[in-house]
Amino acid sequence: MSHGQTDGKVHLDRVDSIVAQWNRERPDVDVSPMQIVGRILRAARYFDPALERVFTKYGLDFGLFDVLATLRRSGPPYALAPRALNRWCMLSSGAMTKRLDRLERLGLIARKADPRDRRGLQVVLSAAGLELVDQVLVAHVENEEELLGALSVEERAELTGLLRRLLLSLEPAPETPTRTSLTVS
């Protein structure tokens, strides 16, 4: 069983209780994966509304911010093909189209012909979109810092490594190399 120790005392969370109940009721089934998956899912349920509160202050939701942030991270000229956005944001083309329609109506992006391929299209971050995403990013990271406040720097580094390993086993490898390589320690 996993035990939080923030003040030298053992603290049990709800997942500990759930696992204990299953161990009592079904001792023949190894429910230990619930200790990880259950905690990730429960943490996400707390993270989602906390993140949305920040985005809502700026007239966005997580999905809209995700598209703007993906364009911003791509670097100047802050433009990507819709297919690249689909992959980064883990969306179907239909769902991406709906997000792009909303962002275009808000004047935060524009769809333009791809200068390298006349048949192609690029989604470009507008000046207003660039200004907004830069503002939201600061508030978003401050909010994330607060959400992770219970973890020390060392604990965050350990959790980062473990979650990275898990995601590498779940996510497909990127189809195209990024413009810059990423070195992570």
PDB file of C-alpha atoms in Angstrom:
ATOM      1  CA  MET A   1       0.000   0.000   0.000  1.00  0.00           C
ATOM      2  CA  SER A   2       1.182   3.530  -0.761  1.00  0.00           C
ATOM      3  CA  HIS A   3       1.477   5.993   2.086  1.00  0.00           C
ATOM      4  CA  GLY A   4       1.920   9.743   1.907  1.00  0.00           C
ATOM      5  CA  GLN A   5       4.370  11.091   4.447  1.00  0.00           C
ATOM      6  CA  THR A   6       4.387  14.863   4.523  1.00  0.00           C
ATOM      7  CA  ASP A   7       4.812  15.380   8.249  1.00  0.00           C
ATOM      8  CA  GLY A   8       6.387  12.129   9.387  1.00  0.00           C
ATOM      9  CA  LYS A   9       2.979  10.520   9.838  1.00  0.00           C
ATOM     10  CA  VAL A  10       1.500   7.910   7.535  1.00  0.00           C
ATOM     11  CA  HIS A  11      -1.483   9.245   5.587  1.00  0.00           C
ATOM     12  CA  LEU A  12      -3.775   7.006   3.567  1.00  0.00           C
ATOM     13  CA  ASP A  13      -5.692   8.320   0.586  1.00  0.00           C
ATOM     14  CA  ARG A  14      -8.923   7.085  -0.991  1.00  0.00           C
ATOM     15  CA  VAL A  15      -7.071   4.864  -3.417  1.00  0.00           C
ATOM     16  CA  ASP A  16      -5.520   3.059  -0.444  1.00  0.00           C
ATOM     17  CA  SER A  17      -9.048   2.447   0.849  1.00  0.00           C
ATOM     18  CA  ILE A  18     -10.291   1.252  -2.537  1.00  0.00           C
ATOM     19  CA  VAL A  19      -7.360  -1.155  -2.900  1.00  0.00           C
ATOM     20  CA  ALA A  20      -7.859  -2.444   0.653  1.00  0.00           C
ATOM     21  CA  GLN A  21     -11.555  -3.049  -0.049  1.00  0.00           C
ATOM     22  CA  TRP A  22     -10.754  -4.971  -3.244  1.00  0.00           C
ATOM     23  CA  ASN A  23      -8.054  -6.965  -1.459  1.00  0.00           C
ATOM     24  CA  ARG A  24     -10.635  -7.918   1.174  1.00  0.00           C
ATOM     25  CA  GLU A  25     -13.390  -8.725  -1.330  1.00  0.00           C
ATOM     26  CA  ARG A  26     -11.271 -10.265  -4.100  1.00  0.00           C
ATOM     27  CA  PRO A  27      -7.962 -11.477  -2.642  1.00  0.00           C
ATOM     28  CA  ASP A  28      -7.566 -13.656  -5.747  1.00  0.00           C
ATOM     29  CA  VAL A  29      -7.119 -10.569  -8.010  1.00  0.00           C
ATOM     30  CA  ASP A  30      -3.959  -8.445  -7.963  1.00  0.00           C
ATOM     31  CA  VAL A  31      -5.404  -4.928  -7.913  1.00  0.00           C
ATOM     32  CA  SER A  32      -2.034  -3.230  -7.393  1.00  0.00           C
ATOM     33  CA  PRO A  33      -2.235  -1.443 -10.800  1.00  0.00           C
ATOM     34  CA  MET A  34      -5.133   0.550  -9.318  1.00  0.00           C
ATOM     35  CA  GLN A  35      -2.637   2.219  -6.985  1.00  0.00           C
ATOM     36  CA  ILE A  36      -1.086   4.002  -9.966  1.00  0.00           C
ATOM     37  CA  VAL A  37      -3.872   4.296 -12.514  1.00  0.00           C
ATOM     38  CA  GLY A  38      -6.409   5.268  -9.851  1.00  0.00           C
ATOM     39  CA  ARG A  39      -4.165   8.024  -8.529  1.00  0.00           C
ATOM     40  CA  ILE A  40      -3.447   9.393 -11.995  1.00  0.00           C
ATOM     41  CA  LEU A  41      -7.164   9.466 -12.803  1.00  0.00           C
ATOM     42  CA  ARG A  42      -8.117  11.007  -9.446  1.00  0.00           C
ATOM     43  CA  ALA A  43      -5.380  13.647  -9.737  1.00  0.00           C
ATOM     44  CA  ALA A  44      -6.639  14.504 -13.233  1.00  0.00           C
ATOM     45  CA  ARG A  45     -10.133  15.008 -11.819  1.00  0.00           C
ATOM     46  CA  TYR A  46      -8.708  17.622  -9.452  1.00  0.00           C
ATOM     47  CA  PHE A  47      -6.412  19.161 -12.052  1.00  0.00           C
ATOM     48  CA  ASP A  48      -9.073  19.620 -14.747  1.00  0.00           C
ATOM     49  CA  PRO A  49     -11.324  22.116 -12.931  1.00  0.00           C
ATOM     50  CA  ALA A  50      -8.334  23.945 -11.432  1.00  0.00           C
ATOM     51  CA  LEU A  51      -6.817  24.393 -14.891  1.00  0.00           C
ATOM     52  CA  GLU A  52     -10.142  25.391 -16.452  1.00  0.00           C
ATOM     53  CA  ARG A  53     -10.599  28.182 -13.885  1.00  0.00           C
ATOM     54  CA  VAL A  54      -7.474  29.880 -15.232  1.00  0.00           C
ATOM     55  CA  PHE A  55      -8.393  29.416 -18.891  1.00  0.00           C
ATOM     56  CA  THR A  56     -11.941  30.679 -18.319  1.00  0.00           C
ATOM     57  CA  LYS A  57     -10.577  33.987 -16.990  1.00  0.00           C
ATOM     58  CA  TYR A  58      -9.146  34.551 -20.468  1.00  0.00           C
ATOM     59  CA  GLY A  59     -12.192  33.363 -22.420  1.00  0.00           C
ATOM     60  CA  LEU A  60     -10.617  30.010 -23.261  1.00  0.00           C
ATOM     61  CA  ASP A  61     -10.887  26.371 -22.293  1.00  0.00           C
ATOM     62  CA  PHE A  62      -8.115  23.795 -22.111  1.00  0.00           C
ATOM     63  CA  GLY A  63      -8.627  22.687 -25.703  1.00  0.00           C
ATOM     64  CA  LEU A  64      -8.370  26.197 -27.129  1.00  0.00           C
ATOM     65  CA  PHE A  65      -5.317  26.947 -24.995  1.00  0.00           C
ATOM     66  CA  ASP A  66      -3.729  23.692 -26.155  1.00  0.00           C
ATOM     67  CA  VAL A  67      -3.979  24.755 -29.808  1.00  0.00           C
ATOM     68  CA  LEU A  68      -2.670  28.271 -29.101  1.00  0.00           C
ATOM     69  CA  ALA A  69       0.170  26.919 -26.968  1.00  0.00           C
ATOM     70  CA  THR A  70       1.114  24.366 -29.627  1.00  0.00           C
ATOM     71  CA  LEU A  71       1.348  27.099 -32.244  1.00  0.00           C
ATOM     72  CA  ARG A  72       3.342  29.333 -29.863  1.00  0.00           C
ATOM     73  CA  ARG A  73       5.816  26.555 -29.014  1.00  0.00           C
ATOM     74  CA  SER A  74       6.464  25.963 -32.708  1.00  0.00           C
ATOM     75  CA  GLY A  75       8.352  29.271 -32.875  1.00  0.00           C
ATOM     76  CA  PRO A  76       8.124  31.990 -35.520  1.00  0.00           C
ATOM     77  CA  PRO A  77       6.151  32.236 -37.743  1.00  0.00           C
ATOM     78  CA  TYR A  78       3.887  30.338 -35.261  1.00  0.00           C
ATOM     79  CA  ALA A  79       2.282  28.271 -38.004  1.00  0.00           C
ATOM     80  CA  LEU A  80       1.575  24.553 -38.348  1.00  0.00           C
ATOM     81  CA  ALA A  81      -0.382  22.356 -40.711  1.00  0.00           C
ATOM     82  CA  PRO A  82      -3.706  21.160 -39.254  1.00  0.00           C
ATOM     83  CA  ARG A  83      -2.417  17.563 -39.351  1.00  0.00           C
ATOM     84  CA  ALA A  84       0.544  18.496 -37.113  1.00  0.00           C
ATOM     85  CA  LEU A  85      -1.849  20.214 -34.717  1.00  0.00           C
ATOM     86  CA  ASN A  86      -4.026  17.070 -34.665  1.00  0.00           C
ATOM     87  CA  ARG A  87      -1.045  14.952 -33.631  1.00  0.00           C
ATOM     88  CA  TRP A  88       0.237  17.334 -30.948  1.00  0.00           C
ATOM     89  CA  CYS A  89      -3.220  17.925 -29.474  1.00  0.00           C
ATOM     90  CA  MET A  90      -4.304  14.269 -29.819  1.00  0.00           C
ATOM     91  CA  LEU A  91      -7.481  15.141 -31.734  1.00  0.00           C
ATOM     92  CA  SER A  92      -9.393  13.897 -34.718  1.00  0.00           C
ATOM     93  CA  SER A  93      -9.543  16.216 -37.712  1.00  0.00           C
ATOM     94  CA  GLY A  94     -13.222  16.949 -36.990  1.00  0.00           C
ATOM     95  CA  ALA A  95     -12.540  17.962 -33.401  1.00  0.00           C
ATOM     96  CA  MET A  96      -9.597  20.107 -34.506  1.00  0.00           C
ATOM     97  CA  THR A  97     -11.751  21.830 -37.124  1.00  0.00           C
ATOM     98  CA  LYS A  98     -14.241  22.829 -34.418  1.00  0.00           C
ATOM     99  CA  ARG A  99     -11.460  24.275 -32.245  1.00  0.00           C
ATOM    100  CA  LEU A 100      -9.931  26.131 -35.171  1.00  0.00           C
ATOM    101  CA  ASP A 101     -13.332  27.549 -36.148  1.00  0.00           C
ATOM    102  CA  ARG A 102     -13.776  28.935 -32.617  1.00  0.00           C
ATOM    103  CA  LEU A 103     -10.262  30.366 -32.467  1.00  0.00           C
ATOM    104  CA  GLU A 104     -10.664  31.945 -35.894  1.00  0.00           C
ATOM    105  CA  ARG A 105     -13.964  33.573 -34.863  1.00  0.00           C
ATOM    106  CA  LEU A 106     -12.145  34.969 -31.813  1.00  0.00           C
ATOM    107  CA  GLY A 107      -9.430  36.401 -34.069  1.00  0.00           C
ATOM    108  CA  LEU A 108      -6.716  34.336 -32.372  1.00  0.00           C
ATOM    109  CA  ILE A 109      -5.646  32.288 -35.415  1.00  0.00           C
ATOM    110  CA  ALA A 110      -5.953  32.468 -39.184  1.00  0.00           C
ATOM    111  CA  ARG A 111      -5.974  29.752 -41.825  1.00  0.00           C
ATOM    112  CA  LYS A 112      -3.622  30.586 -44.681  1.00  0.00           C
ATOM    113  CA  ALA A 113      -2.276  28.856 -47.755  1.00  0.00           C
ATOM    114  CA  ASP A 114       0.959  27.004 -47.082  1.00  0.00           C
ATOM    115  CA  PRO A 115       3.709  28.939 -48.888  1.00  0.00           C
ATOM    116  CA  ARG A 116       5.609  25.667 -49.519  1.00  0.00           C
ATOM    117  CA  ASP A 117       2.604  23.777 -50.890  1.00  0.00           C
ATOM    118  CA  ARG A 118      -0.253  25.611 -52.630  1.00  0.00           C
ATOM    119  CA  ARG A 119      -2.580  22.677 -51.959  1.00  0.00           C
ATOM    120  CA  GLY A 120      -1.843  22.818 -48.240  1.00  0.00           C
ATOM    121  CA  LEU A 121      -3.084  24.951 -45.417  1.00  0.00           C
ATOM    122  CA  GLN A 122      -1.382  26.390 -42.365  1.00  0.00           C
ATOM    123  CA  VAL A 123      -2.885  27.536 -39.108  1.00  0.00           C
ATOM    124  CA  VAL A 124      -1.163  30.743 -38.038  1.00  0.00           C
ATOM    125  CA  LEU A 125      -1.245  32.395 -34.626  1.00  0.00           C
ATOM    126  CA  SER A 126      -2.477  35.995 -34.958  1.00  0.00           C
ATOM    127  CA  ALA A 127      -0.886  38.908 -33.104  1.00  0.00           C
ATOM    128  CA  ALA A 128      -3.842  38.859 -30.691  1.00  0.00           C
ATOM    129  CA  GLY A 129      -3.420  35.090 -30.250  1.00  0.00           C
ATOM    130  CA  LEU A 130       0.287  35.488 -29.538  1.00  0.00           C
ATOM    131  CA  GLU A 131      -0.355  38.178 -26.945  1.00  0.00           C
ATOM    132  CA  LEU A 132      -3.117  36.150 -25.276  1.00  0.00           C
ATOM    133  CA  VAL A 133      -1.250  32.835 -25.136  1.00  0.00           C
ATOM    134  CA  ASP A 134       1.779  34.567 -23.616  1.00  0.00           C
ATOM    135  CA  GLN A 135      -0.432  36.040 -20.863  1.00  0.00           C
ATOM    136  CA  VAL A 136      -2.286  32.795 -20.212  1.00  0.00           C
ATOM    137  CA  LEU A 137       0.939  30.785 -20.093  1.00  0.00           C
ATOM    138  CA  VAL A 138       2.202  32.747 -17.090  1.00  0.00           C
ATOM    139  CA  ALA A 139      -1.062  32.281 -15.165  1.00  0.00           C
ATOM    140  CA  HIS A 140      -1.235  28.612 -16.211  1.00  0.00           C
ATOM    141  CA  VAL A 141       2.271  27.789 -14.983  1.00  0.00           C
ATOM    142  CA  GLU A 142       1.662  29.629 -11.691  1.00  0.00           C
ATOM    143  CA  ASN A 143      -1.492  27.548 -11.257  1.00  0.00           C
ATOM    144  CA  GLU A 144       0.372  24.315 -12.013  1.00  0.00           C
ATOM    145  CA  GLU A 145       3.041  25.299  -9.505  1.00  0.00           C
ATOM    146  CA  GLU A 146       0.348  25.697  -6.870  1.00  0.00           C
ATOM    147  CA  LEU A 147      -1.222  22.343  -7.781  1.00  0.00           C
ATOM    148  CA  LEU A 148       2.144  20.613  -7.314  1.00  0.00           C
ATOM    149  CA  GLY A 149       2.987  22.456  -4.105  1.00  0.00           C
ATOM    150  CA  ALA A 150       2.824  19.284  -1.990  1.00  0.00           C
ATOM    151  CA  LEU A 151       5.820  17.809  -3.835  1.00  0.00           C
ATOM    152  CA  SER A 152       9.462  18.707  -3.277  1.00  0.00           C
ATOM    153  CA  VAL A 153      11.789  19.465  -6.182  1.00  0.00           C
ATOM    154  CA  GLU A 154      13.263  15.974  -5.856  1.00  0.00           C
ATOM    155  CA  GLU A 155       9.838  14.323  -5.772  1.00  0.00           C
ATOM    156  CA  ARG A 156       8.778  16.264  -8.868  1.00  0.00           C
ATOM    157  CA  ALA A 157      11.905  15.129 -10.719  1.00  0.00           C
ATOM    158  CA  GLU A 158      11.271  11.505  -9.752  1.00  0.00           C
ATOM    159  CA  LEU A 159       7.600  11.673 -10.730  1.00  0.00           C
ATOM    160  CA  THR A 160       8.507  13.373 -14.018  1.00  0.00           C
ATOM    161  CA  GLY A 161      10.861  10.543 -14.905  1.00  0.00           C
ATOM    162  CA  LEU A 162       8.382   7.835 -13.997  1.00  0.00           C
ATOM    163  CA  LEU A 163       5.519   9.444 -15.907  1.00  0.00           C
ATOM    164  CA  ARG A 164       7.792  10.017 -18.917  1.00  0.00           C
ATOM    165  CA  ARG A 165       8.679   6.318 -18.983  1.00  0.00           C
ATOM    166  CA  LEU A 166       4.994   5.407 -18.754  1.00  0.00           C
ATOM    167  CA  LEU A 167       3.997   7.796 -21.563  1.00  0.00           C
ATOM    168  CA  LEU A 168       6.818   6.569 -23.795  1.00  0.00           C
ATOM    169  CA  SER A 169       5.323   3.091 -23.497  1.00  0.00           C
ATOM    170  CA  LEU A 170       1.837   4.368 -24.376  1.00  0.00           C
ATOM    171  CA  GLU A 171       2.317   7.104 -26.987  1.00  0.00           C
ATOM    172  CA  PRO A 172       3.395   6.488 -30.560  1.00  0.00           C
ATOM    173  CA  ALA A 173       6.762   7.924 -31.543  1.00  0.00           C
ATOM    174  CA  PRO A 174       6.577  11.335 -33.239  1.00  0.00           C
ATOM    175  CA  GLU A 175       6.082  10.963 -37.003  1.00  0.00           C
ATOM    176  CA  THR A 176       8.282  13.897 -37.897  1.00  0.00           C
ATOM    177  CA  PRO A 177      11.301  15.307 -36.093  1.00  0.00           C
ATOM    178  CA  THR A 178      10.859  18.586 -34.288  1.00  0.00           C
ATOM    179  CA  ARG A 179      12.765  21.655 -35.375  1.00  0.00           C
ATOM    180  CA  THR A 180      14.972  21.498 -32.298  1.00  0.00           C
ATOM    181  CA  SER A 181      16.037  18.487 -30.350  1.00  0.00           C
ATOM    182  CA  LEU A 182      15.009  18.223 -26.740  1.00  0.00           C
ATOM    183  CA  THR A 183      17.458  17.185 -24.080  1.00  0.00           C
ATOM    184  CA  VAL A 184      15.916  16.155 -20.813  1.00  0.00           C
ATOM    185  CA  SER A 185      17.886  15.120 -17.773  1.00  0.00           C
TER     186      SER A 185
END
